[in-house]
Structure formats: C-alpha cells, structure tokens
Amino acid sequence: MSARFDSIDSDGGPGPERSIEGWIVLVTGVHEEAQEDDLQNAFGDFGEIKNLHLNLDRRTGFVKGYALIEYKKLDEAQRAITDMDGTELLTQPINVDWTFSKGPFRRRNLRRRSPRAHRSRSPRRGF
C-alpha cells in the first residue's frame, strides 16, 4: 500500500520552500540560556508564531544554539528574517534565514575567491 501525501505547490525556481503547514525560519547563534519567551518576544512582532522549537542539550539543560520558528504567512517569515538577521538577542549576535529552500537560493552576494587563491605554495620543479 502506498502512502498519499499532500502536495505543496512550487514554481520550481530558487527561493524559500514552504513546509506542510507554514514557513519556517532557522535562528542560529541563540544564547545557551535563552528561553522560549525570549524568542517569542523577539519574533512575535512579525506575525503569529505557529510553532517554536528550542532544542535543549539533555545533559546540561542549555540551549544547543539554534531555534526553529514557524509562521503561517510568507511575508511574516520574510520580515522576521530581514529585520532580525544580524541583530543581538541576549547580548549575542544571531543569524536568521530560511530553514528550507528550493535550489541554490542565496539572499546575500558572497564574495568569490579568485582562481589564483588556490595556488600551491610549494616550489616549482622544472622538467
């Protein structure tokens, strides 16, 4: 018997990918002593948070350094990413981006290394 799953509409181009129920953003650099309320207060202004997952280390009880925040609407998640990426939460800088994306989506232009940067520093041997 084969399982039947709901289809998520996609235009196939690069960009954020919707989860089954909403748009999930990944917050990294979360302070180890952060609480769910800290994230709820920081990210709740952008829209209704449907789900917030703050993973704790079983041994220490401290946050592992990341959180997943789910919004129902794309524009809410996009505003959270735009406004919160690179800001501080509990005196620690955080990074905020899409959890899922279609294809090689990049929000920022990354500097490319020149081909000469990969040259070997070993002396040349002539033949």
PDB file of C-alpha atoms in Angstrom:
ATOM      1  CA  MET A   1       0.000   0.000   0.000  1.00  0.00           C
ATOM      2  CA  SER A   2       1.459   3.364  -0.964  1.00  0.00           C
ATOM      3  CA  ALA A   3       1.191   6.436   1.247  1.00  0.00           C
ATOM      4  CA  ARG A   4      -0.549   9.529  -0.069  1.00  0.00           C
ATOM      5  CA  PHE A   5       0.931  12.912   0.820  1.00  0.00           C
ATOM      6  CA  ASP A   6      -0.337  16.443   0.326  1.00  0.00           C
ATOM      7  CA  SER A   7       1.376  18.301  -2.471  1.00  0.00           C
ATOM      8  CA  ILE A   8       2.976  21.684  -1.900  1.00  0.00           C
ATOM      9  CA  ASP A   9       2.705  23.996  -4.894  1.00  0.00           C
ATOM     10  CA  SER A  10       6.094  25.084  -6.196  1.00  0.00           C
ATOM     11  CA  ASP A  11       7.082  27.051  -9.256  1.00  0.00           C
ATOM     12  CA  GLY A  12      10.379  25.171  -9.297  1.00  0.00           C
ATOM     13  CA  GLY A  13      12.568  28.276  -9.037  1.00  0.00           C
ATOM     14  CA  PRO A  14      15.087  29.079  -6.323  1.00  0.00           C
ATOM     15  CA  GLY A  15      13.795  30.609  -3.117  1.00  0.00           C
ATOM     16  CA  PRO A  16      12.218  29.707   0.200  1.00  0.00           C
ATOM     17  CA  GLU A  17      10.323  26.437   0.459  1.00  0.00           C
ATOM     18  CA  ARG A  18       7.093  26.144   2.403  1.00  0.00           C
ATOM     19  CA  SER A  19       6.700  23.337   4.916  1.00  0.00           C
ATOM     20  CA  ILE A  20       3.408  21.455   5.091  1.00  0.00           C
ATOM     21  CA  GLU A  21       1.804  23.934   7.489  1.00  0.00           C
ATOM     22  CA  GLY A  22       3.775  27.167   7.178  1.00  0.00           C
ATOM     23  CA  TRP A  23       7.081  28.981   6.662  1.00  0.00           C
ATOM     24  CA  ILE A  24       9.928  28.012   8.979  1.00  0.00           C
ATOM     25  CA  VAL A  25      12.916  30.199   9.784  1.00  0.00           C
ATOM     26  CA  LEU A  26      16.136  28.971  11.374  1.00  0.00           C
ATOM     27  CA  VAL A  27      17.711  31.117  14.080  1.00  0.00           C
ATOM     28  CA  THR A  28      21.351  30.280  14.851  1.00  0.00           C
ATOM     29  CA  GLY A  29      23.685  31.754  17.444  1.00  0.00           C
ATOM     30  CA  VAL A  30      20.999  31.543  20.131  1.00  0.00           C
ATOM     31  CA  HIS A  31      22.406  32.150  23.621  1.00  0.00           C
ATOM     32  CA  GLU A  32      22.663  28.968  25.694  1.00  0.00           C
ATOM     33  CA  GLU A  33      20.495  30.459  28.455  1.00  0.00           C
ATOM     34  CA  ALA A  34      17.724  31.736  26.154  1.00  0.00           C
ATOM     35  CA  GLN A  35      14.141  30.825  26.986  1.00  0.00           C
ATOM     36  CA  GLU A  36      11.175  30.314  24.655  1.00  0.00           C
ATOM     37  CA  ASP A  37       9.723  33.589  25.968  1.00  0.00           C
ATOM     38  CA  ASP A  38      12.846  35.473  24.800  1.00  0.00           C
ATOM     39  CA  LEU A  39      12.330  34.228  21.245  1.00  0.00           C
ATOM     40  CA  GLN A  40       8.564  34.699  21.400  1.00  0.00           C
ATOM     41  CA  ASN A  41       9.082  38.340  22.443  1.00  0.00           C
ATOM     42  CA  ALA A  42      11.743  38.988  19.785  1.00  0.00           C
ATOM     43  CA  PHE A  43       9.958  37.300  16.868  1.00  0.00           C
ATOM     44  CA  GLY A  44       6.279  37.648  17.820  1.00  0.00           C
ATOM     45  CA  ASP A  45       6.020  41.184  16.415  1.00  0.00           C
ATOM     46  CA  PHE A  46       6.335  39.884  12.844  1.00  0.00           C
ATOM     47  CA  GLY A  47       3.234  37.700  12.974  1.00  0.00           C
ATOM     48  CA  GLU A  48       1.600  34.843  14.794  1.00  0.00           C
ATOM     49  CA  ILE A  49       4.136  32.175  15.683  1.00  0.00           C
ATOM     50  CA  LYS A  50       2.516  28.814  14.966  1.00  0.00           C
ATOM     51  CA  ASN A  51       5.354  26.746  16.395  1.00  0.00           C
ATOM     52  CA  LEU A  52       8.610  27.484  18.189  1.00  0.00           C
ATOM     53  CA  HIS A  53      11.204  24.778  18.774  1.00  0.00           C
ATOM     54  CA  LEU A  54      14.161  25.478  21.043  1.00  0.00           C
ATOM     55  CA  ASN A  55      16.367  22.388  21.258  1.00  0.00           C
ATOM     56  CA  LEU A  56      18.000  21.732  24.647  1.00  0.00           C
ATOM     57  CA  ASP A  57      21.030  19.619  25.470  1.00  0.00           C
ATOM     58  CA  ARG A  58      19.816  16.742  27.664  1.00  0.00           C
ATOM     59  CA  ARG A  59      22.995  16.621  29.704  1.00  0.00           C
ATOM     60  CA  THR A  60      23.379  20.330  30.501  1.00  0.00           C
ATOM     61  CA  GLY A  61      19.832  21.631  30.007  1.00  0.00           C
ATOM     62  CA  PHE A  62      21.200  24.556  27.979  1.00  0.00           C
ATOM     63  CA  VAL A  63      20.062  25.585  24.504  1.00  0.00           C
ATOM     64  CA  LYS A  64      22.027  23.926  21.693  1.00  0.00           C
ATOM     65  CA  GLY A  65      22.367  27.246  19.851  1.00  0.00           C
ATOM     66  CA  TYR A  66      19.506  27.206  17.375  1.00  0.00           C
ATOM     67  CA  ALA A  67      15.742  27.585  17.186  1.00  0.00           C
ATOM     68  CA  LEU A  68      13.074  26.880  14.572  1.00  0.00           C
ATOM     69  CA  ILE A  69      10.223  29.374  14.299  1.00  0.00           C
ATOM     70  CA  GLU A  70       7.185  28.726  12.102  1.00  0.00           C
ATOM     71  CA  TYR A  71       4.903  31.427  10.691  1.00  0.00           C
ATOM     72  CA  LYS A  72       1.693  30.853   8.759  1.00  0.00           C
ATOM     73  CA  LYS A  73       2.383  33.536   6.143  1.00  0.00           C
ATOM     74  CA  LEU A  74       5.381  34.022   3.860  1.00  0.00           C
ATOM     75  CA  ASP A  75       5.540  37.798   4.393  1.00  0.00           C
ATOM     76  CA  GLU A  76       5.680  37.362   8.193  1.00  0.00           C
ATOM     77  CA  ALA A  77       8.622  34.975   7.943  1.00  0.00           C
ATOM     78  CA  GLN A  78      10.378  37.204   5.388  1.00  0.00           C
ATOM     79  CA  ARG A  79      10.058  40.267   7.668  1.00  0.00           C
ATOM     80  CA  ALA A  80      11.440  38.276  10.602  1.00  0.00           C
ATOM     81  CA  ILE A  81      14.462  37.256   8.529  1.00  0.00           C
ATOM     82  CA  THR A  82      15.055  40.736   7.123  1.00  0.00           C
ATOM     83  CA  ASP A  83      14.684  42.572  10.431  1.00  0.00           C
ATOM     84  CA  MET A  84      16.314  40.085  12.826  1.00  0.00           C
ATOM     85  CA  ASP A  85      19.273  38.674  10.865  1.00  0.00           C
ATOM     86  CA  GLY A  86      22.493  40.049  12.359  1.00  0.00           C
ATOM     87  CA  THR A  87      20.840  41.578  15.436  1.00  0.00           C
ATOM     88  CA  GLU A  88      21.599  40.686  19.045  1.00  0.00           C
ATOM     89  CA  LEU A  89      19.479  38.509  21.299  1.00  0.00           C
ATOM     90  CA  LEU A  90      20.627  38.354  24.930  1.00  0.00           C
ATOM     91  CA  THR A  91      23.908  40.138  24.013  1.00  0.00           C
ATOM     92  CA  GLN A  92      24.754  37.528  21.374  1.00  0.00           C
ATOM     93  CA  PRO A  93      24.534  38.064  17.588  1.00  0.00           C
ATOM     94  CA  ILE A  94      22.027  35.816  15.822  1.00  0.00           C
ATOM     95  CA  ASN A  95      21.602  34.746  12.212  1.00  0.00           C
ATOM     96  CA  VAL A  96      18.153  34.205  10.757  1.00  0.00           C
ATOM     97  CA  ASP A  97      17.417  32.508   7.425  1.00  0.00           C
ATOM     98  CA  TRP A  98      15.044  30.080   5.752  1.00  0.00           C
ATOM     99  CA  THR A  99      15.080  26.530   7.060  1.00  0.00           C
ATOM    100  CA  PHE A 100      14.060  25.075   3.692  1.00  0.00           C
ATOM    101  CA  SER A 101      14.840  26.388   0.221  1.00  0.00           C
ATOM    102  CA  LYS A 102      14.357  25.288  -3.376  1.00  0.00           C
ATOM    103  CA  GLY A 103      17.592  25.131  -5.301  1.00  0.00           C
ATOM    104  CA  PRO A 104      20.699  27.234  -4.750  1.00  0.00           C
ATOM    105  CA  PHE A 105      18.921  30.236  -3.189  1.00  0.00           C
ATOM    106  CA  ARG A 106      21.141  32.872  -1.586  1.00  0.00           C
ATOM    107  CA  ARG A 107      19.953  36.101  -0.004  1.00  0.00           C
ATOM    108  CA  ARG A 108      23.349  37.773   0.042  1.00  0.00           C
ATOM    109  CA  ASN A 109      26.045  38.224  -2.542  1.00  0.00           C
ATOM    110  CA  LEU A 110      29.041  36.237  -1.429  1.00  0.00           C
ATOM    111  CA  ARG A 111      32.490  37.307  -2.498  1.00  0.00           C
ATOM    112  CA  ARG A 112      34.079  34.807  -4.802  1.00  0.00           C
ATOM    113  CA  ARG A 113      37.706  33.843  -4.410  1.00  0.00           C
ATOM    114  CA  SER A 114      39.948  34.404  -7.359  1.00  0.00           C
ATOM    115  CA  PRO A 115      41.243  31.286  -9.135  1.00  0.00           C
ATOM    116  CA  ARG A 116      44.750  32.309  -8.147  1.00  0.00           C
ATOM    117  CA  ALA A 117      43.888  31.985  -4.466  1.00  0.00           C
ATOM    118  CA  HIS A 118      44.159  28.190  -4.813  1.00  0.00           C
ATOM    119  CA  ARG A 119      47.775  28.168  -5.989  1.00  0.00           C
ATOM    120  CA  SER A 120      50.128  25.829  -4.266  1.00  0.00           C
ATOM    121  CA  ARG A 121      52.890  27.423  -2.214  1.00  0.00           C
ATOM    122  CA  SER A 122      55.285  24.558  -2.850  1.00  0.00           C
ATOM    123  CA  PRO A 123      58.311  25.311  -5.056  1.00  0.00           C
ATOM    124  CA  ARG A 124      58.020  24.529  -8.739  1.00  0.00           C
ATOM    125  CA  ARG A 125      60.043  21.727 -10.208  1.00  0.00           C
ATOM    126  CA  GLY A 126      61.284  22.125 -13.729  1.00  0.00           C
ATOM    127  CA  PHE A 127      61.411  19.125 -16.051  1.00  0.00           C
TER     128      PHE A 127
END
